[in-house]
XYZ file of C-alpha atoms in Angstrom:
473
model
C -48.127 34.961 59.818
C -45.356 36.457 61.888
C -45.316 40.134 62.819
C -42.816 42.554 64.329
C -45.174 42.839 67.302
C -44.990 39.101 67.955
C -47.547 36.347 67.378
C -51.211 37.251 67.861
C -53.596 35.089 69.922
C -55.926 32.682 68.191
C -59.046 34.658 69.115
C -57.624 37.810 67.451
C -58.038 36.346 63.948
C -60.649 33.579 64.047
C -60.257 30.863 61.426
C -62.634 28.201 60.236
C -62.127 24.673 61.444
C -63.384 23.105 58.265
C -61.736 22.779 54.921
C -60.165 25.609 53.033
C -62.729 25.545 50.216
C -65.611 27.035 52.255
C -63.337 29.756 53.666
C -62.253 30.879 50.216
C -65.865 31.012 49.035
C -66.985 33.184 51.952
C -64.186 35.662 51.329
C -65.939 37.245 48.345
C -69.473 37.093 49.740
C -71.276 40.014 51.275
C -71.656 38.169 54.523
C -70.775 39.354 57.985
C -68.523 37.124 60.040
C -68.456 36.304 63.658
C -67.614 39.023 66.189
C -63.938 39.746 66.397
C -63.931 39.634 70.167
C -66.255 36.704 70.591
C -63.624 34.420 72.048
C -61.612 37.211 73.675
C -61.134 37.409 77.436
C -63.697 39.216 79.525
C -61.322 42.136 80.034
C -61.129 42.688 76.293
C -64.789 42.341 75.309
C -66.827 45.481 74.906
C -70.172 45.981 76.694
C -73.276 46.640 74.582
C -74.643 50.018 75.731
C -78.173 49.300 74.373
C -78.905 45.610 74.334
C -82.652 46.152 73.758
C -82.045 48.091 70.517
C -81.660 45.965 67.427
C -78.611 46.439 65.285
C -79.005 48.530 62.147
C -78.672 47.133 58.693
C -79.414 43.743 57.246
C -78.604 40.698 59.227
C -75.956 38.565 57.630
C -75.996 34.832 57.228
C -73.284 32.614 58.606
C -73.066 28.873 59.025
C -76.427 27.631 57.774
C -78.400 30.849 57.887
C -77.765 31.775 61.531
C -78.078 35.511 62.065
C -75.406 37.428 63.881
C -76.611 40.776 65.212
C -75.240 41.198 68.692
C -71.617 41.493 67.758
C -70.008 44.888 67.712
C -66.899 44.029 65.624
C -67.222 41.497 62.840
C -64.566 40.496 60.311
C -64.500 38.331 57.294
C -62.782 35.019 58.160
C -59.370 34.638 56.587
C -58.478 31.426 54.793
C -56.575 28.862 56.828
C -53.084 27.961 55.653
C -52.588 24.259 55.112
C -50.420 22.430 57.601
C -46.896 21.594 56.408
C -45.821 18.021 56.283
C -42.680 16.748 58.015
C -40.701 16.825 54.751
C -41.756 20.425 54.014
C -40.891 21.537 57.526
C -37.451 19.962 57.166
C -36.916 21.739 53.865
C -37.932 25.106 55.306
C -35.708 24.873 58.349
C -33.059 27.571 58.053
C -31.200 27.152 61.310
C -31.133 24.570 64.036
C -30.891 24.762 67.769
C -28.032 26.584 69.530
C -24.759 24.708 69.064
C -26.166 22.493 66.301
C -24.241 22.093 63.061
C -25.939 23.424 59.946
C -26.110 20.323 57.778
C -27.875 19.829 54.495
C -31.076 17.790 54.910
C -29.893 15.334 52.296
C -26.875 14.400 54.438
C -28.797 13.581 57.620
C -28.966 9.841 56.947
C -25.710 9.680 54.998
C -22.808 7.895 56.661
C -19.772 10.150 56.296
C -16.512 8.256 55.718
C -13.559 8.849 58.073
C -11.335 11.889 57.358
C -8.441 9.703 56.223
C -10.259 8.333 53.186
C -11.912 11.495 51.911
C -14.170 11.882 48.869
C -13.480 11.064 45.265
C -10.882 8.842 43.655
C -7.343 9.074 44.913
C -4.814 10.265 42.361
C -1.624 8.340 41.828
C 1.148 10.785 42.728
C 3.936 8.262 42.240
C 6.944 7.834 44.440
C 8.664 10.747 46.069
C 12.399 11.490 45.972
C 12.750 10.386 49.575
C 11.188 6.999 48.793
C 13.532 6.513 45.851
C 16.594 7.222 47.996
C 15.420 4.974 50.824
C 14.328 2.083 48.603
C 17.791 0.575 48.251
C 19.463 2.115 51.295
C 21.272 -0.362 53.526
C 23.456 -0.061 56.614
C 25.819 -2.166 58.647
C 26.122 -5.866 57.944
C 23.422 -5.780 55.268
C 25.403 -3.161 53.314
C 28.604 -5.226 53.606
C 26.871 -8.423 52.441
C 25.269 -6.582 49.518
C 28.652 -5.095 48.502
C 30.266 -8.567 48.514
C 27.387 -9.921 46.432
C 27.693 -7.066 43.913
C 31.412 -7.780 43.323
C 30.610 -10.716 41.036
C 28.812 -8.537 38.472
C 30.611 -7.417 35.338
C 29.335 -3.823 35.621
C 30.767 -3.501 39.136
C 34.216 -4.493 37.899
C 34.045 -2.219 34.840
C 32.526 0.745 36.692
C 34.242 0.867 40.105
C 32.961 3.460 42.538
C 35.114 6.598 42.554
C 37.285 5.502 39.578
C 37.242 5.842 35.818
C 35.483 3.373 33.560
C 37.648 0.281 33.032
C 37.460 -0.932 29.438
C 39.964 -3.769 29.817
C 42.595 -2.311 27.475
C 46.080 -3.696 27.865
C 48.549 -0.922 27.228
C 52.160 -1.495 26.154
C 54.927 -0.989 28.719
C 55.882 2.294 27.068
C 52.506 3.762 27.875
C 52.402 2.512 31.476
C 55.868 3.847 32.335
C 56.227 6.976 34.459
C 58.064 8.881 31.726
C 55.210 8.640 29.239
C 54.149 12.176 28.246
C 50.793 11.256 26.732
C 49.292 10.808 23.285
C 49.317 13.352 20.473
C 51.763 16.054 19.509
C 53.199 18.229 22.206
C 52.124 21.862 22.241
C 54.768 24.180 20.888
C 55.826 26.652 23.531
C 56.791 30.221 22.677
C 58.484 33.071 24.517
C 55.658 35.436 23.567
C 52.934 35.946 26.137
C 49.490 37.514 25.961
C 50.935 40.704 27.425
C 53.322 40.986 24.450
C 50.368 40.541 22.089
C 48.402 43.350 23.753
C 51.346 45.692 24.430
C 54.088 44.734 21.961
C 57.586 46.119 22.428
C 59.970 47.463 19.807
C 57.186 48.748 17.542
C 57.754 52.181 16.030
C 54.961 54.719 16.559
C 52.733 55.763 13.688
C 53.953 58.705 11.598
C 52.343 62.125 12.036
C 50.333 61.787 8.809
C 48.681 58.586 10.089
C 47.974 60.154 13.498
C 46.317 63.183 11.891
C 44.255 60.921 9.672
C 42.965 58.979 12.722
C 42.299 62.281 14.443
C 40.188 63.485 11.530
C 38.293 60.226 10.925
C 37.988 58.734 14.418
C 38.540 61.745 16.686
C 41.601 60.038 18.223
C 43.311 62.935 20.004
C 46.084 63.066 22.540
C 45.296 63.745 26.203
C 44.606 67.461 26.662
C 44.811 68.207 22.959
C 42.356 70.817 21.721
C 40.211 70.486 18.617
C 41.676 72.450 15.684
C 39.313 73.114 12.798
C 42.005 74.932 10.748
C 40.169 78.262 10.648
C 41.901 81.241 8.929
C 41.763 83.845 11.715
C 42.619 87.523 11.098
C 45.871 88.997 12.342
C 44.318 90.826 15.334
C 43.169 87.489 16.695
C 46.369 85.573 16.011
C 48.809 88.271 17.113
C 46.910 89.203 20.331
C 47.814 86.644 23.079
C 45.021 87.821 25.395
C 42.321 88.054 22.769
C 38.899 86.846 23.920
C 35.621 86.643 22.063
C 32.544 88.476 23.360
C 31.805 92.006 24.647
C 34.106 93.446 27.310
C 32.566 94.227 30.716
C 32.671 97.493 32.658
C 35.690 97.226 34.963
C 35.184 100.576 36.646
C 34.573 100.812 40.420
C 30.939 99.998 41.075
C 30.382 99.024 37.505
C 29.796 95.722 35.841
C 32.317 93.036 36.590
C 33.050 94.186 40.166
C 30.579 91.804 41.856
C 33.151 89.374 43.265
C 35.377 92.239 44.383
C 32.504 93.980 46.134
C 31.557 90.726 47.886
C 35.094 90.286 49.230
C 35.441 93.931 50.320
C 31.993 94.500 51.800
C 33.375 95.691 55.160
C 35.752 98.221 53.600
C 35.206 101.892 53.463
C 34.772 104.069 50.478
C 38.371 103.531 49.442
C 39.960 100.195 48.813
C 41.479 98.367 51.795
C 40.097 100.980 54.193
C 37.785 100.711 57.194
C 34.405 102.275 57.608
C 34.089 105.587 59.369
C 32.989 105.555 62.993
C 29.390 106.618 63.494
C 28.236 108.121 66.816
C 24.745 106.931 67.756
C 22.684 106.756 70.956
C 23.835 104.327 73.662
C 20.385 102.739 73.905
C 20.922 101.063 70.536
C 24.319 99.726 71.635
C 22.825 98.444 74.917
C 20.000 96.738 73.071
C 22.419 94.985 70.734
C 24.561 93.935 73.669
C 21.625 92.344 75.460
C 19.865 90.972 72.409
C 22.788 89.454 70.548
C 24.684 86.304 71.602
C 28.209 86.882 72.751
C 31.047 84.744 71.541
C 32.585 82.715 74.365
C 30.136 83.969 77.007
C 26.599 83.490 78.255
C 23.646 85.545 77.208
C 22.741 88.536 79.368
C 19.470 87.900 81.215
C 19.160 91.336 82.848
C 20.472 90.069 86.194
C 23.779 91.888 86.391
C 22.739 94.051 89.342
C 21.888 90.948 91.378
C 25.129 89.304 90.358
C 27.200 92.252 91.487
C 25.644 92.119 94.979
C 26.432 88.407 95.509
C 29.474 87.523 97.603
C 32.463 85.740 96.150
C 32.125 81.988 95.896
C 28.344 82.076 95.872
C 26.728 78.939 94.396
C 23.085 78.708 93.441
C 20.963 75.720 94.418
C 20.369 73.716 97.563
C 23.397 72.261 99.292
C 23.481 68.474 99.462
C 23.480 66.487 102.681
C 26.939 66.031 104.127
C 27.858 62.334 104.200
C 30.790 60.169 103.154
C 28.850 57.693 100.983
C 29.979 58.101 97.386
C 29.260 56.216 94.180
C 32.646 54.503 94.413
C 31.886 53.211 97.904
C 28.530 51.880 96.718
C 30.200 49.969 93.861
C 33.147 48.622 95.865
C 31.179 48.034 99.053
C 32.272 48.455 102.637
C 32.086 44.944 104.034
C 33.932 43.991 107.187
C 36.457 41.165 107.330
C 33.935 38.920 109.046
C 31.356 39.550 106.330
C 33.941 38.728 103.664
C 34.763 35.330 105.156
C 32.999 32.249 103.679
C 29.954 30.799 105.359
C 30.678 28.155 108.001
C 28.483 25.563 106.216
C 30.284 25.917 102.894
C 31.190 22.415 101.700
C 30.314 20.671 104.980
C 27.469 19.950 107.300
C 27.319 21.849 110.587
C 24.484 19.832 112.116
C 25.518 17.822 115.168
C 25.497 14.086 114.476
C 25.427 14.493 110.693
C 28.861 15.929 110.034
C 31.016 14.393 107.330
C 34.231 12.584 108.199
C 37.137 11.642 105.965
C 37.778 7.988 105.038
C 40.387 6.227 102.959
C 37.732 4.614 100.801
C 35.762 7.105 98.683
C 32.034 7.151 99.265
C 29.395 7.177 96.579
C 29.404 6.062 92.970
C 31.791 7.764 90.521
C 30.453 9.370 87.369
C 32.781 7.285 85.193
C 32.507 3.668 86.289
C 36.113 2.548 86.263
C 35.396 0.390 89.329
C 33.471 -2.285 87.405
C 34.268 -4.371 84.342
C 32.361 -2.916 81.386
C 30.596 -5.184 78.919
C 31.940 -5.271 75.353
C 30.714 -2.317 73.259
C 29.309 -4.602 70.570
C 27.214 -6.444 73.183
C 26.197 -3.364 75.180
C 22.525 -2.422 75.163
C 21.480 0.826 73.587
C 19.447 1.535 76.739
C 22.592 1.393 78.889
C 23.487 4.989 79.735
C 26.363 4.168 82.087
C 29.666 5.837 81.230
C 32.453 3.249 81.440
C 35.123 5.597 80.065
C 35.487 3.689 76.783
C 33.014 5.601 74.640
C 34.028 5.970 71.015
C 34.678 9.418 69.643
C 33.810 11.005 66.333
C 36.777 9.252 64.680
C 35.043 5.870 64.800
C 32.041 7.344 62.978
C 34.057 9.195 60.348
C 36.688 6.478 59.806
C 35.283 3.128 60.987
C 37.415 0.003 61.032
C 37.236 -2.592 58.303
C 35.131 -5.120 60.206
C 33.192 -2.744 62.450
C 29.906 -3.252 60.606
C 30.294 -7.019 61.113
C 30.413 -6.613 64.886
C 34.190 -7.071 65.149
C 36.029 -4.325 66.988
C 39.738 -3.482 67.047
C 40.091 -4.894 70.564
C 39.188 -8.345 69.267
C 42.420 -8.426 67.243
C 44.598 -7.445 70.218
C 42.984 -9.840 72.733
C 45.210 -12.719 73.890
C 43.842 -16.116 72.893
C 45.017 -19.684 73.235
C 46.862 -21.360 70.380
C 44.016 -23.831 69.848
C 41.515 -20.981 69.469
C 43.826 -19.174 67.046
C 44.239 -22.352 65.007
C 40.468 -22.697 64.775
C 40.002 -19.018 63.749
C 42.666 -19.198 61.037
C 41.233 -22.425 59.726
C 37.740 -20.953 59.477
C 39.201 -17.887 57.720
C 40.611 -20.150 54.958
C 44.242 -20.605 56.068
C 44.780 -24.275 55.057
C 48.281 -25.360 56.092
C 50.144 -28.357 57.342
C 49.481 -28.831 61.101
C 53.210 -28.732 61.871
C 53.680 -25.483 59.956
C 50.586 -23.979 61.626
C 52.015 -24.845 65.063
C 55.310 -23.219 64.112
C 53.544 -20.022 63.010
C 51.478 -19.834 66.190
C 54.501 -20.478 68.448
C 56.317 -17.663 66.658
C 53.302 -15.400 67.303
C 53.394 -16.254 71.026
C 57.142 -15.548 71.199
C 56.568 -12.068 69.719
C 54.765 -10.994 72.930
C 57.923 -11.766 74.975
C 56.202 -12.965 78.162
C 56.685 -16.745 77.680
C 52.937 -17.541 77.716
C 51.422 -19.964 75.240
C 48.912 -17.410 73.978
C 48.912 -14.707 71.350
C 46.633 -12.140 69.793
C 44.943 -12.565 66.463
C 46.880 -9.621 65.028
C 50.194 -11.224 66.075
C 49.127 -14.522 64.493
C 48.197 -12.801 61.230
C 51.548 -10.958 61.152
C 53.460 -14.198 61.761
C 51.447 -15.928 59.034
C 52.138 -13.088 56.596
C 55.851 -13.228 57.350
C 55.927 -16.995 56.887
C 54.125 -16.769 53.503
C 56.523 -14.092 52.283
C 59.567 -16.369 52.640
C 57.950 -19.405 51.016
């Protein structure tokens, strides 16, 4: 058993070494146990003051009838708790060692799967929107080949991208002409607009009887028109232009009704538009008001007039500043000498002896834009090549690419000069089947178009000559 005072030594509470059955039997017997301090250290045992005197009372029996009389403190042996097995100790363990994870005892021998798999059965969430968009997404040559393969389908011809659905109707020439105004009857136009419908013109106003009827039924009055209930007033009300209902107020001076007048003439005297009479009082009151009150346009009097009168003219309070010529403007602008304003001698050149630069006709170093070497073709250039050859494509090639750019054919390939035999081979592979003599005539015409007399031409010039030859056939 644990205690707040810590564990007790084994000799403090002696226990039987035998089974638990004998200990439980002796608990209820009127038998004295062994001395409490029998196995205690010598410093704890008590000395018997009279060893020759026998102990009082009846001698108890313990362990086969042996008498115990010499002990001073005897206790009844407590039952021994059974030892816990390994499984019970594992079940009772609340916490482990410092830094040890608190794991359920049933998971000690269990092999935990990796975090990627997890527990339970995975749910089928289906495909995401991103997967659906990327499933059939193609770029470059693959997109071009797929577009050419899709042209043979009937739905591609009937539903062209960016155009209306083509149903294959053959319209008569009247419908396809530019002057065709469309099907159905034309809408009849009128000179009347919505403004005329809301605010029509030329309509006579309603008569007075109709206006009065709307006034009585709907309360439709003119702007600023008063409500007339057609009361039959007496003559003193009708004939008096300044007649007012209610009791008349007292208009006498100081009476009722003179509040606004009294507020506007509060500084007047007893008579109207007069000033108050001058009152002669002691000067101490006037001096107090002069010192106490704030003056308009002047400073408050701080009882220092006598000191001010004794000061000379031009006197200034405070400590005078040190006399020097350094001002804020000079600090901002600076006062550097001409030598300090000159550039440093090592600006743009080396001043060390033996390592100074010298001018040469041939530039030294490697330029940032490599115009000094022949660049490789852009379509054959590695993506890891970061050298700037001065022929980088701008944003226009990305926004508006050429027709054959995704096939690896650039615009420079059409303007490159080629031999006539190479042009004949390219046109033949492109499907231009012609008589050899006519093909030679077309290619010679393409070479003449360059005007330099060489037997070579560009592919664009050959295509233009072929187009012109086919147009006259």
